[in-house]
Amino acid sequence: MKDTGKIVGEALTFEDTIIVPGFSPVEPSQVDLHSSPARGITINVPVVSSPMDTVTGWRLAVRLAQLGAVGVIHRNMSVEEEVAHVRRVKEAPQEPFHPYETAREGVRISGPVKPTVITDTTGRPAGILLPLGSGPHTFLLEDAEYTARLVQAGVRPSLDGMGRLLVGAAVSPFHAERAVALERAGADFLVTDVAHLHNANAVRALQDMARRVGIPVVAGNIGTREAALDIASKVEAIGGFRVGISSGSICSTGVVAGASMPTLQAVLNVRSALEELGLAGEIPIMADGGVRGPGDAAKAVIAGASTVMGGRLFAGVEESLGRKVRVGSRLYKTYRGMASRGAMEERYASDRYSKPSKQLEEGVEGLVPYSGPASKVVAHMYFGLQAALGYSGAGSIREAWENGLLARITPTGRGEVNPHDIILSP
Ligand code: IMP
């Protein structure tokens, strides 16, 4: 067969690869996970929640920043509303609530949930439990337990220079006024929210927007080396790249439009561009879409990402914006793509500057199982990432970039690596 030059390479996914075990000089619990979601900003847990209208509002953003991660407020609302979300995060208490010796012995919380003082075994107040919603008390106890684990592991809240919680906010590159208003409200960084940023008009608009704000702007989404080289050369002081096209769990772009750059491959591509520019490690890469847990996150980090962004990861938690739905005896939350019919209809109603550039739905709407407090997800990601980087022989994110290795695995190998030959307990 003749090589026509039309097939330009391979696009690897998380499922196609494994982390190569390497000699580790440290214990997993000593792995340092601090990293940057945007240039000049540091968080302790390299996980960012996605700006989606069933995921990140002030409630989730507060909780994530208290737990060492960070949230990006979605933009499917008016400028004033998005500004109000940012302000609420900046005004929220910084400390995750404190130890719970007595929580394990069974703090009794009955009736409507109110802020509750937790006492230690001598009856001395040990902290205050501040429920962010009105979940059942099992939620509070679970939240207390996971928060305590994170606090005990040394995870600290993500704070700005004035001791306030960190928060990101989503913008369209075409709405510089929104960006300016969000900066004024105290947003620490902005994240552009475009399915395909590498487009002449979008890049031109981004050039202008980046000049008008003083906080870092994370540019995305992109997936190729060429996009990173082009945008880095045209936009001054880029604050980071948000990478991955059509890997999202609610994304149908790959089906309806056929275009994709799976998140892992997108990170590899953008990292290679930044290496060429001598900017690797300086411009953070946010791996966005399809991250199902700490194993995928660790692969993204080894490929060159500073943080991972998750929508599905947080959609089921108590603090997400999705609506709770009961089906039979099970609880679910709504989750939808920002290019789904429902989300698009809302956007045009709430923001008069928003114009449909495409008539096509590229996202789906559905339900995900309710998964309890956000602290449970953060703890799973934190301890799981420590374990995964421990296997790779890295003691930090930087060491993972330098020494971590991935290998391709065959489809039959994937079957062997996943649990097999057992009927799993429900
Ligand atoms: P997840 O973590 O796999 O659920 O993917 C979330 C990511 O999917 C988001 O951060 C966006 O980059 C992307 N995304 C959100 N809404 C849509 C959509 O409607 N179509 C395609 N991609 C989307």
Coordinates of C-alpha atoms and ligand atoms in Angstrom, one line a residue:
M1 CA 0.0 0.0 0.0
K2 CA 1.3 3.4 -0.8
D3 CA 1.9 5.9 2.0
T4 CA -0.1 9.0 1.0
G5 CA 1.2 11.1 3.9
K6 CA -2.4 11.6 5.1
I7 CA -1.9 9.6 8.3
V8 CA 0.4 11.8 10.4
G9 CA 0.8 9.8 13.5
E10 CA -0.7 8.1 16.5
A11 CA -3.0 9.6 19.1
L12 CA -2.4 7.9 22.4
T13 CA -5.0 7.8 25.2
F14 CA -4.7 7.0 28.9
E15 CA -6.0 3.5 28.3
D16 CA -3.3 2.9 25.7
T17 CA -0.5 3.4 28.2
I18 CA 0.9 2.3 31.6
I19 CA 3.3 4.0 34.0
V20 CA 6.7 2.2 33.9
P21 CA 7.7 1.4 37.5
G22 CA 10.9 3.1 38.5
F23 CA 13.3 3.1 41.5
S24 CA 11.8 5.3 44.1
P25 CA 14.0 7.0 46.7
V26 CA 11.0 8.1 48.8
E27 CA 7.8 6.6 50.3
P28 CA 4.5 7.5 48.5
S29 CA 3.4 9.5 51.5
Q30 CA 6.4 11.8 51.0
V31 CA 5.6 12.6 47.4
D32 CA 5.2 16.3 47.1
L33 CA 2.3 17.2 44.8
H34 CA 2.4 21.0 44.8
S35 CA 2.0 22.4 41.3
S36 CA 0.6 25.3 39.3
P37 CA -2.7 25.6 37.6
A38 CA -1.5 28.9 36.0
R39 CA 1.8 30.7 35.9
G40 CA 2.9 32.1 39.3
I41 CA 0.1 30.3 41.2
T42 CA 0.7 27.3 43.5
I43 CA -1.7 24.7 44.9
N44 CA -1.0 21.6 46.9
V45 CA -3.3 19.1 45.1
P46 CA -2.8 19.4 41.3
V47 CA -6.5 19.0 40.5
V48 CA -8.8 21.7 39.0
S49 CA -12.6 21.4 38.6
S50 CA -14.0 22.2 35.2
P51 CA -16.0 25.4 34.4
M52 CA -19.3 23.6 33.6
D53 CA -22.8 24.7 34.8
T54 CA -23.4 21.3 36.5
V55 CA -20.0 21.4 38.2
T56 CA -18.3 24.5 39.4
G57 CA -20.0 27.4 41.2
W58 CA -18.7 29.1 44.4
R59 CA -19.7 26.2 46.7
L60 CA -17.4 23.6 45.0
A61 CA -14.7 26.2 44.4
V62 CA -14.6 27.1 48.1
R63 CA -14.4 23.5 49.2
L64 CA -11.7 22.6 46.7
A65 CA -9.5 25.6 47.6
Q66 CA -10.0 24.8 51.3
L67 CA -8.7 21.3 50.5
G68 CA -5.6 22.4 48.6
A69 CA -7.0 22.1 45.0
V70 CA -8.9 24.8 43.0
G71 CA -12.1 25.4 41.1
V72 CA -12.8 27.4 37.9
I73 CA -16.2 29.1 38.0
H74 CA -18.3 28.4 34.8
R75 CA -19.4 31.2 32.5
N76 CA -22.9 30.1 31.5
M77 CA -24.4 33.1 33.3
S78 CA -24.3 36.8 33.3
V79 CA -21.1 38.7 34.0
E80 CA -22.6 40.0 37.3
E81 CA -23.5 36.5 38.4
E82 CA -20.0 35.1 37.6
V83 CA -18.5 38.0 39.5
A84 CA -20.7 37.2 42.5
H85 CA -19.5 33.6 42.5
V86 CA -15.8 34.8 42.5
R87 CA -16.5 37.3 45.3
R88 CA -18.1 34.6 47.5
V89 CA -15.0 32.4 47.1
K90 CA -12.8 35.3 48.1
E91 CA -14.9 36.0 51.1
A92 CA -15.2 32.4 52.3
P93 CA -13.3 31.1 55.4
Q94 CA -10.0 29.6 54.5
E95 CA -9.5 26.7 56.9
P96 CA -11.0 23.3 56.2
F97 CA -12.8 22.4 59.4
H98 CA -10.7 20.6 61.9
P99 CA -10.1 17.3 63.6
Y100 CA -12.7 14.9 64.5
E101 CA -11.7 12.5 67.1
T102 CA -15.3 12.5 68.2
A103 CA -16.7 12.3 64.7
R104 CA -15.6 8.7 64.5
E105 CA -17.2 7.9 67.8
G106 CA -20.4 9.1 66.3
V107 CA -21.3 12.8 66.4
R108 CA -25.1 13.0 66.5
I109 CA -26.5 15.4 64.0
S110 CA -30.2 15.1 63.5
G111 CA -32.9 17.3 62.0
P112 CA -32.0 20.1 59.7
V113 CA -28.2 20.4 59.4
K114 CA -26.7 23.5 61.0
P115 CA -23.1 24.5 61.6
T116 CA -22.0 22.2 64.3
V117 CA -19.3 22.5 66.9
I118 CA -17.2 19.4 67.1
T119 CA -15.7 18.6 70.6
D120 CA -12.9 16.3 71.4
T121 CA -13.2 13.6 74.0
T122 CA -12.7 16.0 76.9
G123 CA -15.5 18.1 75.6
R124 CA -13.2 20.9 74.4
P125 CA -14.3 22.5 71.0
A126 CA -12.0 21.0 68.4
G127 CA -13.4 22.7 65.4
I128 CA -16.5 23.7 63.6
L129 CA -18.3 21.7 61.0
L130 CA -19.7 24.0 58.4
P131 CA -21.9 22.1 56.0
L132 CA -22.0 23.8 52.7
G133 CA -25.4 22.3 51.8
S134 CA -28.1 20.4 53.5
G135 CA -26.9 16.9 53.0
P136 CA -27.8 14.0 55.2
H137 CA -25.5 13.5 58.2
T138 CA -23.7 10.6 56.6
F139 CA -22.4 13.2 54.2
L140 CA -21.1 15.3 57.0
L141 CA -19.4 12.4 58.8
E142 CA -17.8 11.3 55.5
D143 CA -16.7 14.9 54.8
A144 CA -15.2 15.2 58.2
E145 CA -13.3 11.9 57.8
Y146 CA -11.8 12.7 54.4
T147 CA -11.0 16.3 55.4
A148 CA -9.2 15.1 58.5
R149 CA -7.1 12.7 56.4
L150 CA -6.0 15.4 54.1
V151 CA -5.3 17.8 56.9
Q152 CA -3.3 15.1 58.7
A153 CA -1.3 14.4 55.5
G154 CA -0.2 18.1 55.6
V155 CA -2.5 19.4 52.8
R156 CA -3.0 23.1 53.2
P157 CA -5.7 25.4 51.7
S158 CA -4.9 27.1 48.3
L159 CA -4.4 30.7 49.2
D160 CA -3.6 34.0 47.5
G161 CA -1.0 36.5 48.9
M162 CA -3.7 38.0 51.1
G163 CA -4.6 34.7 52.7
R164 CA -7.9 34.4 50.7
L165 CA -8.9 31.2 48.9
L166 CA -7.7 30.9 45.3
V167 CA -10.2 30.7 42.5
G168 CA -10.2 30.6 38.7
A169 CA -12.9 31.9 36.3
A170 CA -13.9 30.9 32.8
V171 CA -14.1 33.4 30.0
S172 CA -14.6 33.5 26.3
P173 CA -11.6 35.2 24.6
F174 CA -14.2 37.4 22.8
H175 CA -15.4 39.0 26.0
A176 CA -12.6 41.1 27.4
E177 CA -15.1 43.1 29.6
R178 CA -16.0 39.9 31.4
A179 CA -12.3 39.2 32.0
V180 CA -11.7 42.7 33.4
A181 CA -14.7 42.4 35.7
L182 CA -13.6 39.0 37.0
E183 CA -10.1 40.3 37.7
R184 CA -11.5 43.2 39.6
A185 CA -13.7 40.8 41.6
G186 CA -10.5 39.0 42.7
A187 CA -10.2 36.0 40.4
D188 CA -6.6 34.7 40.6
F189 CA -6.5 33.4 37.0
L190 CA -8.7 33.1 34.0
V191 CA -9.3 30.1 31.8
T192 CA -10.5 30.4 28.2
D193 CA -13.4 28.2 27.4
V194 CA -13.3 27.4 23.7
A195 CA -13.5 24.0 22.1
H196 CA -10.9 24.9 19.4
L197 CA -8.8 27.9 20.4
H198 CA -6.5 27.6 17.4
N199 CA -8.6 29.7 15.2
A200 CA -7.6 33.0 13.7
N201 CA -10.4 35.1 15.3
A202 CA -10.1 33.4 18.7
V203 CA -6.3 33.9 18.9
R204 CA -6.6 37.6 17.8
A205 CA -9.3 38.1 20.5
L206 CA -7.1 36.4 23.1
Q207 CA -4.2 38.7 22.2
D208 CA -6.3 41.7 23.0
M209 CA -7.8 40.1 26.2
A210 CA -4.4 39.1 27.6
R211 CA -3.2 42.7 27.2
R212 CA -6.1 44.0 29.2
V213 CA -5.8 41.9 32.3
G214 CA -3.0 41.5 34.8
I215 CA -3.8 38.0 36.0
P216 CA -2.6 34.8 34.2
V217 CA -4.8 33.6 31.3
V218 CA -4.8 29.8 30.7
A219 CA -5.4 29.4 27.0
G220 CA -7.4 26.5 25.6
N221 CA -8.5 24.2 24.5
I222 CA -5.7 23.1 22.2
G223 CA -4.2 19.7 21.2
T224 CA -1.3 20.2 18.9
R225 CA 2.3 21.3 18.9
E226 CA 1.6 23.8 16.2
A227 CA -1.2 25.4 18.2
A228 CA 1.1 25.8 21.2
L229 CA 3.9 27.3 19.2
D230 CA 1.6 29.6 17.3
I231 CA -0.3 30.9 20.4
A232 CA 2.8 31.2 22.5
S233 CA 4.4 33.3 19.8
K234 CA 1.4 35.6 19.4
V235 CA 0.0 36.0 22.9
E236 CA 2.0 37.9 25.5
A237 CA 2.8 36.2 28.7
I238 CA 0.6 33.2 28.3
G239 CA -0.5 31.9 31.7
G240 CA -0.8 28.3 30.8
F241 CA -2.4 25.9 28.3
R242 CA -5.6 23.9 28.8
V243 CA -5.2 20.9 26.6
G244 CA -7.2 18.0 25.2
I245 CA -9.9 18.0 22.5
S246 CA -12.9 15.8 22.7
S247 CA -11.8 13.4 25.4
G248 CA -14.5 14.7 27.9
S249 CA -17.0 12.1 29.2
I250 CA -19.9 14.2 28.0
C251 CA -18.3 15.2 24.7
S252 CA -19.7 14.1 21.3
T253 CA -17.3 16.2 19.2
G254 CA -15.3 13.1 18.2
V255 CA -18.5 11.5 16.9
V256 CA -20.3 14.5 15.3
A257 CA -17.2 16.3 14.0
G258 CA -14.7 13.4 13.9
A259 CA -12.0 15.7 15.3
S260 CA -10.1 14.9 18.5
M261 CA -6.8 15.1 20.3
P262 CA -7.0 12.8 23.3
T263 CA -5.8 14.4 26.4
L264 CA -2.7 12.3 27.0
Q265 CA -1.5 12.9 23.4
A266 CA -2.4 16.6 23.6
V267 CA -0.2 17.0 26.7
L268 CA 2.7 15.2 24.9
N269 CA 2.3 17.5 21.9
V270 CA 2.2 20.7 23.9
R271 CA 5.0 19.7 26.2
S272 CA 7.2 19.1 23.1
A273 CA 6.4 22.6 21.8
L274 CA 7.2 24.1 25.2
E275 CA 10.5 22.2 25.3
E276 CA 11.3 23.6 21.8
L277 CA 10.6 27.1 23.1
G278 CA 12.7 26.6 26.3
L279 CA 9.5 27.1 28.3
A280 CA 8.7 23.6 29.6
G281 CA 7.9 23.7 33.3
E282 CA 7.4 27.5 33.1
I283 CA 4.1 27.6 31.2
P284 CA 1.8 25.1 33.1
I285 CA -0.2 22.5 31.1
M286 CA -3.7 21.7 32.4
A287 CA -4.7 18.2 31.1
D288 CA -8.5 18.5 30.4
G289 CA -11.0 15.7 29.6
G290 CA -11.3 12.0 30.3
V291 CA -9.4 11.9 33.6
R292 CA -11.2 9.2 35.5
G293 CA -9.0 9.0 38.5
P294 CA -5.5 9.3 39.9
G295 CA -3.9 6.8 37.5
D296 CA -5.0 8.9 34.5
A297 CA -3.9 12.0 36.3
A298 CA -0.4 10.6 37.0
K299 CA 0.0 9.6 33.3
A300 CA -0.9 13.2 32.4
V301 CA 1.7 14.5 34.8
I302 CA 4.4 12.2 33.6
A303 CA 3.6 13.3 30.0
G304 CA 4.2 16.9 31.1
A305 CA 1.0 18.3 32.7
S306 CA 1.1 20.5 35.9
T307 CA -2.5 19.8 36.8
V308 CA -5.5 17.9 35.6
M309 CA -9.0 19.3 35.1
G310 CA -12.0 17.2 35.9
G311 CA -15.7 17.6 35.1
R312 CA -17.0 14.0 35.6
L313 CA -14.6 13.6 38.5
F314 CA -16.6 16.3 40.5
A315 CA -20.0 16.1 38.9
G316 CA -21.4 13.6 41.4
V317 CA -20.3 15.4 44.6
E318 CA -22.6 17.2 47.0
E319 CA -21.1 20.6 46.3
S320 CA -21.3 20.4 42.5
L321 CA -24.0 22.5 40.7
G322 CA -25.8 19.5 39.3
R323 CA -29.3 18.7 40.5
K324 CA -29.9 15.7 42.8
V325 CA -32.2 13.1 41.2
R326 CA -33.5 10.0 42.8
V327 CA -34.1 7.0 40.6
G328 CA -35.5 4.1 42.6
S329 CA -33.4 3.9 45.7
R330 CA -30.3 5.5 44.2
L331 CA -29.2 9.1 44.1
Y332 CA -27.8 10.7 41.0
K333 CA -26.7 14.2 40.0
T334 CA -27.3 15.8 36.6
Y335 CA -24.2 16.4 34.4
R336 CA -24.1 17.9 30.9
G337 CA -21.7 19.1 28.3
M338 CA -21.4 22.8 27.8
A339 CA -22.2 22.3 24.2
S340 CA -25.2 20.1 24.9
R341 CA -28.6 21.4 23.9
G342 CA -29.7 22.3 27.4
A343 CA -26.5 24.2 28.3
M344 CA -26.5 26.1 25.0
E345 CA -30.1 27.2 25.4
E346 CA -29.3 28.5 28.8
R347 CA -26.3 30.4 27.6
Y348 CA -28.1 32.3 25.0
A349 CA -30.8 33.3 27.5
S350 CA -28.4 34.5 30.2
D351 CA -25.7 36.3 28.2
R352 CA -26.7 38.7 25.5
Y353 CA -23.2 38.8 24.1
S354 CA -23.2 35.1 23.5
K355 CA -23.8 34.2 19.9
P356 CA -23.9 30.7 18.6
S357 CA -20.8 30.2 16.3
K358 CA -21.9 26.7 15.5
Q359 CA -25.4 25.3 15.2
L360 CA -24.2 21.9 16.3
E361 CA -24.6 20.1 19.6
E362 CA -21.3 18.6 20.7
G363 CA -22.2 17.4 24.1
V364 CA -24.6 15.1 25.9
E365 CA -26.7 15.4 29.0
G366 CA -27.2 12.8 31.6
L367 CA -26.8 11.5 35.2
V368 CA -23.9 10.4 37.3
P369 CA -24.1 8.6 40.6
Y370 CA -24.1 10.8 43.7
S371 CA -20.7 10.4 45.2
G372 CA -20.7 12.2 48.5
P373 CA -18.4 15.1 49.6
A374 CA -15.8 16.7 47.3
S375 CA -13.3 15.9 50.1
K376 CA -13.6 12.2 49.2
V377 CA -12.7 12.9 45.6
V378 CA -9.8 15.2 46.6
A379 CA -8.5 12.5 49.0
H380 CA -8.8 9.8 46.4
M381 CA -6.9 11.9 43.9
Y382 CA -4.2 13.1 46.4
F383 CA -3.4 9.7 47.9
G384 CA -3.7 8.0 44.6
L385 CA -1.4 10.4 42.8
Q386 CA 1.2 10.0 45.6
A387 CA 1.0 6.2 45.1
A388 CA 1.2 6.5 41.3
L389 CA 4.1 8.8 41.3
G390 CA 5.7 6.6 43.9
Y391 CA 5.6 3.7 41.4
S392 CA 7.1 5.9 38.7
G393 CA 10.0 6.7 41.0
A394 CA 9.2 10.4 41.3
G395 CA 9.2 12.4 44.5
S396 CA 7.5 15.5 43.0
I397 CA 5.7 16.7 39.9
R398 CA 9.0 18.1 38.5
E399 CA 10.7 14.7 39.0
A400 CA 7.8 13.0 37.3
W401 CA 8.4 15.3 34.2
E402 CA 12.1 14.5 34.2
N403 CA 12.2 10.8 35.1
G404 CA 8.7 9.4 34.8
L405 CA 8.1 7.0 31.8
L406 CA 5.1 5.7 30.1
A407 CA 4.8 2.6 27.8
R408 CA 2.3 1.6 25.3
I409 CA 0.2 -1.4 26.2
T410 CA -1.5 -3.7 23.8
P411 CA -5.3 -4.2 23.9
T412 CA -4.8 -7.7 25.2
G413 CA -2.4 -6.4 27.9
R414 CA -5.1 -3.8 28.9
G415 CA -7.4 -6.7 29.6
E416 CA -4.8 -8.3 31.8
V417 CA -4.0 -5.1 33.6
N418 CA -7.6 -4.4 34.5
P419 CA -9.3 -6.6 37.1
H420 CA -10.3 -9.9 35.3
D421 CA -11.6 -13.4 35.8
I422 CA -13.7 -12.5 38.8
I423 CA -17.3 -11.5 39.3
L424 CA -16.9 -8.3 41.2
S425 CA -18.8 -7.9 44.5
P426 CA -21.5 -5.2 44.2
Ligands
IMP1 P1 -14.6 15.1 31.8 O1 -13.7 15.4 33.0 O2 -14.2 13.8 31.1 O3 -16.1 15.0 32.2 O4 -14.4 16.2 30.8 C1 -14.7 17.6 31.1 C2 -14.2 18.5 30.0 O5 -14.9 18.2 28.8 C3 -14.4 20.0 30.2 O6 -13.4 20.5 31.0 C4 -14.3 20.5 28.8 O7 -13.0 20.7 28.3 C5 -15.0 19.4 28.0 N1 -16.4 19.7 27.7 C6 -17.3 20.3 28.4 N2 -18.5 20.4 27.8 C7 -18.3 19.8 26.6 C8 -19.2 19.6 25.5 O8 -20.4 19.8 25.5 N3 -18.6 19.0 24.4 C9 -17.3 18.7 24.4 N4 -16.5 18.9 25.4 C10 -17.0 19.4 26.5

